[in-house]
Amino acid sequence: MPEDEPKGAQKAAILLLAMGEEAAVNVLGQLKEGEVSRIGLAASTLGDLPPDTAETVLDEFSELVSNELTMKDSNDYVYRLSVRAFGEEKAVRLLREPDLQAVFRERLARTDPVALAGILSKEQPQTVATVLNTVGIEKAGHVLVHLERDTRQNIILRMATLDQVSPEVLSEIYGVLSEELGDYAASQMDGKEYVANVLINMGKDDRDELLAAISDADVELGEEIRKQMFTFEDLLKMSPRDMQRLNRDVDNQTLMLSLKTSTEQMRQHWYKGMSQRAAAMMQEELENMGPARLKDVEEAQGKIVNIAMSLGESGEIDLGGEEMV
């Protein structure tokens, strides 16, 4: 047990160990599979837990605790509980997945993107999408570049719609890739956000091609990903010259609404793209502006973001990031 105070799953493991086997079985049966996996891994790190540490945890959760609480053989204890709650086969799988996840991620991190692309090129697009959603944004972009053009369009669409992967599916995946990459455990992910960040880190030509493929297949999905690639706050990255160009395409009412809830930094950023007279007038109008619905403010900001993205795509302005869309 490390000298640091127990946190998260370790506390949950301590509580299970303290409440007795019968009660703990009932609690364990109500937990999600990923939670059981994390608690099992945490329990294996407890070792001999000092009574005062256990009491601190139990007091925090307002639970009763004995004065002589001993936490020996905690890993075996949680294993017995898991067997009773889920059966031996499922218990073994759940309790070994955290270690397998660490091994899988480590091997992925060490694998050259070109080599990884070669390995994944033999797999089904859904399998590739699942793996790429675990390797990190930068590496996913590098791997995609080295996949076949038609294949990667299919994969990026699947990545964007991937929300949660069950332990059973992941078990099949790390079974298939175990010889070269190791094993992987369940995780949750926001597919659209992940793909947006992957695309941002790719070269412009490849990014534009994949984003166009997404939009061709699903216009709404493509628009959602575009919005996550650039937000109203990202306007702060733009130069005064580009802000001046953007300002020409934004009407005053939309701009005023968009700045209603903005920081002073954002307002000053807009003023730099205006003449002194126009900036002074805008500042005065904002000070005298009445209440506005948050929905209207957000719609105005969204409208400006769309204008900025269109100007960026046409090359009229630089959106501020490295090779941004």
mmCIF file with all atom_site columns, C-alpha atoms in Angstrom, residues 94-297:
data_model
loop_
_atom_site.group_PDB
_atom_site.id
_atom_site.type_symbol
_atom_site.label_atom_id
_atom_site.label_alt_id
_atom_site.label_comp_id
_atom_site.label_asym_id
_atom_site.label_entity_id
_atom_site.label_seq_id
_atom_site.pdbx_PDB_ins_code
_atom_site.Cartn_x
_atom_site.Cartn_y
_atom_site.Cartn_z
_atom_site.occupancy
_atom_site.B_iso_or_equiv
_atom_site.pdbx_formal_charge
_atom_site.auth_seq_id
_atom_site.auth_comp_id
_atom_site.auth_asym_id
_atom_site.auth_atom_id
_atom_site.pdbx_PDB_model_num
ATOM 1   C CA . LEU A 1 94  ? -13.317 -8.728  -15.025 1.00 0.00 ? 94  LEU A CA 1
ATOM 2   C CA . LEU A 1 95  ? -10.490 -8.831  -12.514 1.00 0.00 ? 95  LEU A CA 1
ATOM 3   C CA . ARG A 1 96  ? -7.765  -9.349  -15.086 1.00 0.00 ? 96  ARG A CA 1
ATOM 4   C CA . GLU A 1 97  ? -8.908  -6.638  -17.520 1.00 0.00 ? 97  GLU A CA 1
ATOM 5   C CA . PRO A 1 98  ? -7.299  -3.628  -15.740 1.00 0.00 ? 98  PRO A CA 1
ATOM 6   C CA . ASP A 1 99  ? -3.854  -5.224  -16.048 1.00 0.00 ? 99  ASP A CA 1
ATOM 7   C CA . LEU A 1 100 ? -4.534  -6.172  -19.660 1.00 0.00 ? 100 LEU A CA 1
ATOM 8   C CA . GLN A 1 101 ? -5.632  -2.630  -20.422 1.00 0.00 ? 101 GLN A CA 1
ATOM 9   C CA . ALA A 1 102 ? -2.340  -1.232  -19.152 1.00 0.00 ? 102 ALA A CA 1
ATOM 10  C CA . VAL A 1 103 ? -0.337  -3.726  -21.210 1.00 0.00 ? 103 VAL A CA 1
ATOM 11  C CA . PHE A 1 104 ? -2.392  -3.020  -24.333 1.00 0.00 ? 104 PHE A CA 1
ATOM 12  C CA . ARG A 1 105 ? -1.999  0.754   -24.052 1.00 0.00 ? 105 ARG A CA 1
ATOM 13  C CA . GLU A 1 106 ? 1.727   0.457   -23.390 1.00 0.00 ? 106 GLU A CA 1
ATOM 14  C CA . ARG A 1 107 ? 2.283   -1.682  -26.471 1.00 0.00 ? 107 ARG A CA 1
ATOM 15  C CA . LEU A 1 108 ? 0.190   0.633   -28.607 1.00 0.00 ? 108 LEU A CA 1
ATOM 16  C CA . ALA A 1 109 ? 2.258   3.597   -27.424 1.00 0.00 ? 109 ALA A CA 1
ATOM 17  C CA . ARG A 1 110 ? 5.484   1.847   -28.449 1.00 0.00 ? 110 ARG A CA 1
ATOM 18  C CA . THR A 1 111 ? 4.225   0.700   -31.843 1.00 0.00 ? 111 THR A CA 1
ATOM 19  C CA . ASP A 1 112 ? 5.302   2.760   -34.844 1.00 0.00 ? 112 ASP A CA 1
ATOM 20  C CA . PRO A 1 113 ? 2.261   4.325   -36.606 1.00 0.00 ? 113 PRO A CA 1
ATOM 21  C CA . VAL A 1 114 ? 3.239   2.773   -39.948 1.00 0.00 ? 114 VAL A CA 1
ATOM 22  C CA . ALA A 1 115 ? 3.582   -0.657  -38.355 1.00 0.00 ? 115 ALA A CA 1
ATOM 23  C CA . LEU A 1 116 ? 0.314   -0.237  -36.477 1.00 0.00 ? 116 LEU A CA 1
ATOM 24  C CA . ALA A 1 117 ? -1.431  0.756   -39.703 1.00 0.00 ? 117 ALA A CA 1
ATOM 25  C CA . GLY A 1 118 ? -0.091  -2.425  -41.299 1.00 0.00 ? 118 GLY A CA 1
ATOM 26  C CA . ILE A 1 119 ? -1.417  -4.549  -38.451 1.00 0.00 ? 119 ILE A CA 1
ATOM 27  C CA . LEU A 1 120 ? -4.820  -2.871  -38.427 1.00 0.00 ? 120 LEU A CA 1
ATOM 28  C CA . SER A 1 121 ? -5.182  -3.009  -42.217 1.00 0.00 ? 121 SER A CA 1
ATOM 29  C CA . LYS A 1 122 ? -6.003  -6.697  -41.816 1.00 0.00 ? 122 LYS A CA 1
ATOM 30  C CA . GLU A 1 123 ? -8.833  -6.018  -39.362 1.00 0.00 ? 123 GLU A CA 1
ATOM 31  C CA . GLN A 1 124 ? -12.470 -5.027  -39.791 1.00 0.00 ? 124 GLN A CA 1
ATOM 32  C CA . PRO A 1 125 ? -13.184 -1.245  -39.838 1.00 0.00 ? 125 PRO A CA 1
ATOM 33  C CA . GLN A 1 126 ? -15.079 -1.409  -36.534 1.00 0.00 ? 126 GLN A CA 1
ATOM 34  C CA . THR A 1 127 ? -12.096 -3.079  -34.853 1.00 0.00 ? 127 THR A CA 1
ATOM 35  C CA . VAL A 1 128 ? -9.732  -0.472  -36.273 1.00 0.00 ? 128 VAL A CA 1
ATOM 36  C CA . ALA A 1 129 ? -12.020 2.355   -35.116 1.00 0.00 ? 129 ALA A CA 1
ATOM 37  C CA . THR A 1 130 ? -12.096 0.939   -31.596 1.00 0.00 ? 130 THR A CA 1
ATOM 38  C CA . VAL A 1 131 ? -8.307  0.620   -31.448 1.00 0.00 ? 131 VAL A CA 1
ATOM 39  C CA . LEU A 1 132 ? -7.695  4.116   -32.851 1.00 0.00 ? 132 LEU A CA 1
ATOM 40  C CA . ASN A 1 133 ? -10.001 5.577   -30.218 1.00 0.00 ? 133 ASN A CA 1
ATOM 41  C CA . THR A 1 134 ? -7.515  4.321   -27.611 1.00 0.00 ? 134 THR A CA 1
ATOM 42  C CA . VAL A 1 135 ? -4.127  5.321   -29.033 1.00 0.00 ? 135 VAL A CA 1
ATOM 43  C CA . GLY A 1 136 ? -4.263  9.070   -28.488 1.00 0.00 ? 136 GLY A CA 1
ATOM 44  C CA . ILE A 1 137 ? -5.228  11.874  -30.826 1.00 0.00 ? 137 ILE A CA 1
ATOM 45  C CA . GLU A 1 138 ? -1.848  12.457  -32.485 1.00 0.00 ? 138 GLU A CA 1
ATOM 46  C CA . LYS A 1 139 ? -1.073  8.800   -33.118 1.00 0.00 ? 139 LYS A CA 1
ATOM 47  C CA . ALA A 1 140 ? -4.579  8.101   -34.455 1.00 0.00 ? 140 ALA A CA 1
ATOM 48  C CA . GLY A 1 141 ? -4.042  10.793  -37.078 1.00 0.00 ? 141 GLY A CA 1
ATOM 49  C CA . HIS A 1 142 ? -0.665  9.365   -38.080 1.00 0.00 ? 142 HIS A CA 1
ATOM 50  C CA . VAL A 1 143 ? -2.105  5.855   -38.377 1.00 0.00 ? 143 VAL A CA 1
ATOM 51  C CA . LEU A 1 144 ? -5.072  7.009   -40.466 1.00 0.00 ? 144 LEU A CA 1
ATOM 52  C CA . VAL A 1 145 ? -2.751  8.639   -43.000 1.00 0.00 ? 145 VAL A CA 1
ATOM 53  C CA . HIS A 1 146 ? -1.126  5.256   -43.658 1.00 0.00 ? 146 HIS A CA 1
ATOM 54  C CA . LEU A 1 147 ? -4.381  3.357   -44.187 1.00 0.00 ? 147 LEU A CA 1
ATOM 55  C CA . GLU A 1 148 ? -6.016  2.873   -47.582 1.00 0.00 ? 148 GLU A CA 1
ATOM 56  C CA . ARG A 1 149 ? -7.970  5.946   -48.679 1.00 0.00 ? 149 ARG A CA 1
ATOM 57  C CA . ASP A 1 150 ? -11.338 4.172   -49.023 1.00 0.00 ? 150 ASP A CA 1
ATOM 58  C CA . THR A 1 151 ? -10.840 2.256   -45.795 1.00 0.00 ? 151 THR A CA 1
ATOM 59  C CA . ARG A 1 152 ? -9.986  5.256   -43.638 1.00 0.00 ? 152 ARG A CA 1
ATOM 60  C CA . GLN A 1 153 ? -13.149 7.083   -44.668 1.00 0.00 ? 153 GLN A CA 1
ATOM 61  C CA . ASN A 1 154 ? -15.184 4.158   -43.354 1.00 0.00 ? 154 ASN A CA 1
ATOM 62  C CA . ILE A 1 155 ? -13.086 4.031   -40.185 1.00 0.00 ? 155 ILE A CA 1
ATOM 63  C CA . ILE A 1 156 ? -13.355 7.745   -39.368 1.00 0.00 ? 156 ILE A CA 1
ATOM 64  C CA . LEU A 1 157 ? -17.150 7.512   -39.627 1.00 0.00 ? 157 LEU A CA 1
ATOM 65  C CA . ARG A 1 158 ? -17.191 4.618   -37.190 1.00 0.00 ? 158 ARG A CA 1
ATOM 66  C CA . MET A 1 159 ? -14.859 6.457   -34.795 1.00 0.00 ? 159 MET A CA 1
ATOM 67  C CA . ALA A 1 160 ? -17.176 9.445   -34.780 1.00 0.00 ? 160 ALA A CA 1
ATOM 68  C CA . THR A 1 161 ? -20.187 7.352   -33.772 1.00 0.00 ? 161 THR A CA 1
ATOM 69  C CA . LEU A 1 162 ? -18.393 5.170   -31.223 1.00 0.00 ? 162 LEU A CA 1
ATOM 70  C CA . ASP A 1 163 ? -19.696 5.943   -27.727 1.00 0.00 ? 163 ASP A CA 1
ATOM 71  C CA . GLN A 1 164 ? -19.125 2.893   -25.552 1.00 0.00 ? 164 GLN A CA 1
ATOM 72  C CA . VAL A 1 165 ? -17.446 -0.453  -26.090 1.00 0.00 ? 165 VAL A CA 1
ATOM 73  C CA . SER A 1 166 ? -18.573 -3.417  -24.021 1.00 0.00 ? 166 SER A CA 1
ATOM 74  C CA . PRO A 1 167 ? -16.047 -5.614  -22.198 1.00 0.00 ? 167 PRO A CA 1
ATOM 75  C CA . GLU A 1 168 ? -17.170 -8.568  -24.315 1.00 0.00 ? 168 GLU A CA 1
ATOM 76  C CA . VAL A 1 169 ? -16.320 -6.798  -27.586 1.00 0.00 ? 169 VAL A CA 1
ATOM 77  C CA . LEU A 1 170 ? -13.015 -5.589  -26.195 1.00 0.00 ? 170 LEU A CA 1
ATOM 78  C CA . SER A 1 171 ? -12.208 -9.111  -25.068 1.00 0.00 ? 171 SER A CA 1
ATOM 79  C CA . GLU A 1 172 ? -12.619 -10.274 -28.661 1.00 0.00 ? 172 GLU A CA 1
ATOM 80  C CA . ILE A 1 173 ? -10.432 -7.432  -29.934 1.00 0.00 ? 173 ILE A CA 1
ATOM 81  C CA . TYR A 1 174 ? -7.520  -8.037  -27.605 1.00 0.00 ? 174 TYR A CA 1
ATOM 82  C CA . GLY A 1 175 ? -7.875  -11.727 -28.300 1.00 0.00 ? 175 GLY A CA 1
ATOM 83  C CA . VAL A 1 176 ? -7.355  -11.091 -32.009 1.00 0.00 ? 176 VAL A CA 1
ATOM 84  C CA . LEU A 1 177 ? -4.464  -8.662  -31.494 1.00 0.00 ? 177 LEU A CA 1
ATOM 85  C CA . SER A 1 178 ? -2.885  -10.280 -28.439 1.00 0.00 ? 178 SER A CA 1
ATOM 86  C CA . GLU A 1 179 ? 0.166   -11.668 -30.238 1.00 0.00 ? 179 GLU A CA 1
ATOM 87  C CA . GLU A 1 180 ? 1.291   -8.235  -31.433 1.00 0.00 ? 180 GLU A CA 1
ATOM 88  C CA . LEU A 1 181 ? -0.299  -5.661  -29.172 1.00 0.00 ? 181 LEU A CA 1
ATOM 89  C CA . GLY A 1 182 ? -1.618  -7.210  -25.966 1.00 0.00 ? 182 GLY A CA 1
ATOM 90  C CA . ASP A 1 183 ? -5.006  -6.839  -24.383 1.00 0.00 ? 183 ASP A CA 1
ATOM 91  C CA . TYR A 1 184 ? -7.394  -4.023  -23.742 1.00 0.00 ? 184 TYR A CA 1
ATOM 92  C CA . ALA A 1 185 ? -10.227 -3.329  -21.255 1.00 0.00 ? 185 ALA A CA 1
ATOM 93  C CA . ALA A 1 186 ? -13.519 -1.468  -21.475 1.00 0.00 ? 186 ALA A CA 1
ATOM 94  C CA . SER A 1 187 ? -13.573 2.276   -21.861 1.00 0.00 ? 187 SER A CA 1
ATOM 95  C CA . GLN A 1 188 ? -16.048 5.009   -22.660 1.00 0.00 ? 188 GLN A CA 1
ATOM 96  C CA . MET A 1 189 ? -15.375 7.686   -25.251 1.00 0.00 ? 189 MET A CA 1
ATOM 97  C CA . ASP A 1 190 ? -16.949 10.598  -27.024 1.00 0.00 ? 190 ASP A CA 1
ATOM 98  C CA . GLY A 1 191 ? -16.534 9.599   -30.642 1.00 0.00 ? 191 GLY A CA 1
ATOM 99  C CA . LYS A 1 192 ? -17.317 13.001  -32.174 1.00 0.00 ? 192 LYS A CA 1
ATOM 100 C CA . GLU A 1 193 ? -14.984 14.908  -29.860 1.00 0.00 ? 193 GLU A CA 1
ATOM 101 C CA . TYR A 1 194 ? -12.217 12.363  -30.373 1.00 0.00 ? 194 TYR A CA 1
ATOM 102 C CA . VAL A 1 195 ? -12.505 12.493  -34.162 1.00 0.00 ? 195 VAL A CA 1
ATOM 103 C CA . ALA A 1 196 ? -12.557 16.304  -34.109 1.00 0.00 ? 196 ALA A CA 1
ATOM 104 C CA . ASN A 1 197 ? -9.239  16.337  -32.241 1.00 0.00 ? 197 ASN A CA 1
ATOM 105 C CA . VAL A 1 198 ? -7.768  13.635  -34.482 1.00 0.00 ? 198 VAL A CA 1
ATOM 106 C CA . LEU A 1 199 ? -8.662  15.656  -37.579 1.00 0.00 ? 199 LEU A CA 1
ATOM 107 C CA . ILE A 1 200 ? -7.199  18.848  -36.103 1.00 0.00 ? 200 ILE A CA 1
ATOM 108 C CA . ASN A 1 201 ? -3.864  17.073  -35.714 1.00 0.00 ? 201 ASN A CA 1
ATOM 109 C CA . MET A 1 202 ? -3.777  15.806  -39.310 1.00 0.00 ? 202 MET A CA 1
ATOM 110 C CA . GLY A 1 203 ? -2.503  17.609  -42.388 1.00 0.00 ? 203 GLY A CA 1
ATOM 111 C CA . LYS A 1 204 ? -5.006  19.938  -44.053 1.00 0.00 ? 204 LYS A CA 1
ATOM 112 C CA . ASP A 1 205 ? -5.504  17.906  -47.248 1.00 0.00 ? 205 ASP A CA 1
ATOM 113 C CA . ASP A 1 206 ? -6.091  14.630  -45.407 1.00 0.00 ? 206 ASP A CA 1
ATOM 114 C CA . ARG A 1 207 ? -8.310  16.351  -42.843 1.00 0.00 ? 207 ARG A CA 1
ATOM 115 C CA . ASP A 1 208 ? -10.460 18.084  -45.453 1.00 0.00 ? 208 ASP A CA 1
ATOM 116 C CA . GLU A 1 209 ? -10.873 14.843  -47.376 1.00 0.00 ? 209 GLU A CA 1
ATOM 117 C CA . LEU A 1 210 ? -11.999 12.862  -44.321 1.00 0.00 ? 210 LEU A CA 1
ATOM 118 C CA . LEU A 1 211 ? -14.272 15.618  -43.063 1.00 0.00 ? 211 LEU A CA 1
ATOM 119 C CA . ALA A 1 212 ? -15.890 15.815  -46.495 1.00 0.00 ? 212 ALA A CA 1
ATOM 120 C CA . ALA A 1 213 ? -16.380 12.033  -46.455 1.00 0.00 ? 213 ALA A CA 1
ATOM 121 C CA . ILE A 1 214 ? -18.102 12.264  -43.071 1.00 0.00 ? 214 ILE A CA 1
ATOM 122 C CA . SER A 1 215 ? -20.376 15.066  -44.284 1.00 0.00 ? 215 SER A CA 1
ATOM 123 C CA . ASP A 1 216 ? -21.246 13.157  -47.463 1.00 0.00 ? 216 ASP A CA 1
ATOM 124 C CA . ALA A 1 217 ? -22.293 10.151  -45.395 1.00 0.00 ? 217 ALA A CA 1
ATOM 125 C CA . ASP A 1 218 ? -23.999 12.104  -42.611 1.00 0.00 ? 218 ASP A CA 1
ATOM 126 C CA . VAL A 1 219 ? -24.423 15.880  -42.960 1.00 0.00 ? 219 VAL A CA 1
ATOM 127 C CA . GLU A 1 220 ? -25.522 16.358  -39.352 1.00 0.00 ? 220 GLU A CA 1
ATOM 128 C CA . LEU A 1 221 ? -22.619 14.337  -37.971 1.00 0.00 ? 221 LEU A CA 1
ATOM 129 C CA . GLY A 1 222 ? -20.163 16.274  -40.108 1.00 0.00 ? 222 GLY A CA 1
ATOM 130 C CA . GLU A 1 223 ? -21.554 19.567  -38.823 1.00 0.00 ? 223 GLU A CA 1
ATOM 131 C CA . GLU A 1 224 ? -21.315 18.422  -35.199 1.00 0.00 ? 224 GLU A CA 1
ATOM 132 C CA . ILE A 1 225 ? -17.673 17.465  -35.681 1.00 0.00 ? 225 ILE A CA 1
ATOM 133 C CA . ARG A 1 226 ? -16.941 20.781  -37.393 1.00 0.00 ? 226 ARG A CA 1
ATOM 134 C CA . LYS A 1 227 ? -18.390 22.650  -34.419 1.00 0.00 ? 227 LYS A CA 1
ATOM 135 C CA . GLN A 1 228 ? -16.168 20.715  -32.030 1.00 0.00 ? 228 GLN A CA 1
ATOM 136 C CA . MET A 1 229 ? -13.119 21.531  -34.135 1.00 0.00 ? 229 MET A CA 1
ATOM 137 C CA . PHE A 1 230 ? -13.614 25.288  -33.691 1.00 0.00 ? 230 PHE A CA 1
ATOM 138 C CA . THR A 1 231 ? -15.528 27.185  -30.996 1.00 0.00 ? 231 THR A CA 1
ATOM 139 C CA . PHE A 1 232 ? -16.358 30.810  -30.292 1.00 0.00 ? 232 PHE A CA 1
ATOM 140 C CA . GLU A 1 233 ? -13.527 30.996  -27.734 1.00 0.00 ? 233 GLU A CA 1
ATOM 141 C CA . ASP A 1 234 ? -11.088 29.904  -30.444 1.00 0.00 ? 234 ASP A CA 1
ATOM 142 C CA . LEU A 1 235 ? -11.595 33.301  -32.086 1.00 0.00 ? 235 LEU A CA 1
ATOM 143 C CA . LEU A 1 236 ? -9.065  34.566  -29.534 1.00 0.00 ? 236 LEU A CA 1
ATOM 144 C CA . LYS A 1 237 ? -6.374  32.783  -31.575 1.00 0.00 ? 237 LYS A CA 1
ATOM 145 C CA . MET A 1 238 ? -7.077  34.949  -34.613 1.00 0.00 ? 238 MET A CA 1
ATOM 146 C CA . SER A 1 239 ? -5.058  38.034  -35.515 1.00 0.00 ? 239 SER A CA 1
ATOM 147 C CA . PRO A 1 240 ? -6.585  41.553  -35.462 1.00 0.00 ? 240 PRO A CA 1
ATOM 148 C CA . ARG A 1 241 ? -6.331  41.599  -39.248 1.00 0.00 ? 241 ARG A CA 1
ATOM 149 C CA . ASP A 1 242 ? -8.337  38.385  -39.565 1.00 0.00 ? 242 ASP A CA 1
ATOM 150 C CA . MET A 1 243 ? -10.825 39.619  -36.966 1.00 0.00 ? 243 MET A CA 1
ATOM 151 C CA . GLN A 1 244 ? -11.282 42.722  -39.103 1.00 0.00 ? 244 GLN A CA 1
ATOM 152 C CA . ARG A 1 245 ? -12.081 40.525  -42.114 1.00 0.00 ? 245 ARG A CA 1
ATOM 153 C CA . LEU A 1 246 ? -14.489 38.416  -40.070 1.00 0.00 ? 246 LEU A CA 1
ATOM 154 C CA . ASN A 1 247 ? -16.195 41.517  -38.717 1.00 0.00 ? 247 ASN A CA 1
ATOM 155 C CA . ARG A 1 248 ? -17.138 42.601  -42.239 1.00 0.00 ? 248 ARG A CA 1
ATOM 156 C CA . ASP A 1 249 ? -19.389 39.542  -42.602 1.00 0.00 ? 249 ASP A CA 1
ATOM 157 C CA . VAL A 1 250 ? -21.030 39.793  -39.165 1.00 0.00 ? 250 VAL A CA 1
ATOM 158 C CA . ASP A 1 251 ? -23.942 42.159  -38.616 1.00 0.00 ? 251 ASP A CA 1
ATOM 159 C CA . ASN A 1 252 ? -23.911 44.366  -35.509 1.00 0.00 ? 252 ASN A CA 1
ATOM 160 C CA . GLN A 1 253 ? -26.934 42.760  -33.865 1.00 0.00 ? 253 GLN A CA 1
ATOM 161 C CA . THR A 1 254 ? -25.418 39.279  -34.106 1.00 0.00 ? 254 THR A CA 1
ATOM 162 C CA . LEU A 1 255 ? -22.089 40.540  -32.789 1.00 0.00 ? 255 LEU A CA 1
ATOM 163 C CA . MET A 1 256 ? -23.685 42.349  -29.854 1.00 0.00 ? 256 MET A CA 1
ATOM 164 C CA . LEU A 1 257 ? -25.651 39.263  -28.877 1.00 0.00 ? 257 LEU A CA 1
ATOM 165 C CA . SER A 1 258 ? -22.562 37.060  -29.127 1.00 0.00 ? 258 SER A CA 1
ATOM 166 C CA . LEU A 1 259 ? -20.590 39.358  -26.826 1.00 0.00 ? 259 LEU A CA 1
ATOM 167 C CA . LYS A 1 260 ? -23.356 39.708  -24.235 1.00 0.00 ? 260 LYS A CA 1
ATOM 168 C CA . THR A 1 261 ? -21.902 37.013  -21.956 1.00 0.00 ? 261 THR A CA 1
ATOM 169 C CA . SER A 1 262 ? -18.320 37.145  -23.234 1.00 0.00 ? 262 SER A CA 1
ATOM 170 C CA . THR A 1 263 ? -15.248 37.990  -21.203 1.00 0.00 ? 263 THR A CA 1
ATOM 171 C CA . GLU A 1 264 ? -13.610 41.396  -21.420 1.00 0.00 ? 264 GLU A CA 1
ATOM 172 C CA . GLN A 1 265 ? -10.710 39.688  -23.173 1.00 0.00 ? 265 GLN A CA 1
ATOM 173 C CA . MET A 1 266 ? -13.017 38.509  -25.963 1.00 0.00 ? 266 MET A CA 1
ATOM 174 C CA . ARG A 1 267 ? -14.612 41.931  -26.321 1.00 0.00 ? 267 ARG A CA 1
ATOM 175 C CA . GLN A 1 268 ? -11.245 43.657  -26.532 1.00 0.00 ? 268 GLN A CA 1
ATOM 176 C CA . HIS A 1 269 ? -10.188 41.108  -29.129 1.00 0.00 ? 269 HIS A CA 1
ATOM 177 C CA . TRP A 1 270 ? -13.115 42.116  -31.312 1.00 0.00 ? 270 TRP A CA 1
ATOM 178 C CA . TYR A 1 271 ? -12.458 45.819  -30.751 1.00 0.00 ? 271 TYR A CA 1
ATOM 179 C CA . LYS A 1 272 ? -8.924  45.394  -32.155 1.00 0.00 ? 272 LYS A CA 1
ATOM 180 C CA . GLY A 1 273 ? -10.473 44.497  -35.496 1.00 0.00 ? 273 GLY A CA 1
ATOM 181 C CA . MET A 1 274 ? -12.566 47.685  -35.556 1.00 0.00 ? 274 MET A CA 1
ATOM 182 C CA . SER A 1 275 ? -11.850 51.351  -35.959 1.00 0.00 ? 275 SER A CA 1
ATOM 183 C CA . GLN A 1 276 ? -11.613 53.290  -32.699 1.00 0.00 ? 276 GLN A CA 1
ATOM 184 C CA . ARG A 1 277 ? -14.958 54.945  -33.395 1.00 0.00 ? 277 ARG A CA 1
ATOM 185 C CA . ALA A 1 278 ? -16.716 51.649  -34.178 1.00 0.00 ? 278 ALA A CA 1
ATOM 186 C CA . ALA A 1 279 ? -15.196 50.009  -31.097 1.00 0.00 ? 279 ALA A CA 1
ATOM 187 C CA . ALA A 1 280 ? -16.339 52.866  -28.858 1.00 0.00 ? 280 ALA A CA 1
ATOM 188 C CA . MET A 1 281 ? -19.866 52.676  -30.261 1.00 0.00 ? 281 MET A CA 1
ATOM 189 C CA . MET A 1 282 ? -20.001 48.900  -29.804 1.00 0.00 ? 282 MET A CA 1
ATOM 190 C CA . GLN A 1 283 ? -18.766 49.200  -26.225 1.00 0.00 ? 283 GLN A CA 1
ATOM 191 C CA . GLU A 1 284 ? -21.421 51.798  -25.426 1.00 0.00 ? 284 GLU A CA 1
ATOM 192 C CA . GLU A 1 285 ? -24.181 49.732  -27.019 1.00 0.00 ? 285 GLU A CA 1
ATOM 193 C CA . LEU A 1 286 ? -23.136 46.658  -25.036 1.00 0.00 ? 286 LEU A CA 1
ATOM 194 C CA . GLU A 1 287 ? -23.202 48.630  -21.786 1.00 0.00 ? 287 GLU A CA 1
ATOM 195 C CA . ASN A 1 288 ? -26.724 49.834  -22.521 1.00 0.00 ? 288 ASN A CA 1
ATOM 196 C CA . MET A 1 289 ? -27.969 46.529  -23.904 1.00 0.00 ? 289 MET A CA 1
ATOM 197 C CA . GLY A 1 290 ? -30.869 44.945  -22.055 1.00 0.00 ? 290 GLY A CA 1
ATOM 198 C CA . PRO A 1 291 ? -31.204 41.299  -20.961 1.00 0.00 ? 291 PRO A CA 1
ATOM 199 C CA . ALA A 1 292 ? -30.870 38.615  -23.621 1.00 0.00 ? 292 ALA A CA 1
ATOM 200 C CA . ARG A 1 293 ? -31.826 34.950  -23.624 1.00 0.00 ? 293 ARG A CA 1
ATOM 201 C CA . LEU A 1 294 ? -28.880 32.598  -23.307 1.00 0.00 ? 294 LEU A CA 1
ATOM 202 C CA . LYS A 1 295 ? -30.253 30.609  -26.249 1.00 0.00 ? 295 LYS A CA 1
ATOM 203 C CA . ASP A 1 296 ? -30.093 33.717  -28.454 1.00 0.00 ? 296 ASP A CA 1
ATOM 204 C CA . VAL A 1 297 ? -26.530 34.446  -27.331 1.00 0.00 ? 297 VAL A CA 1
#
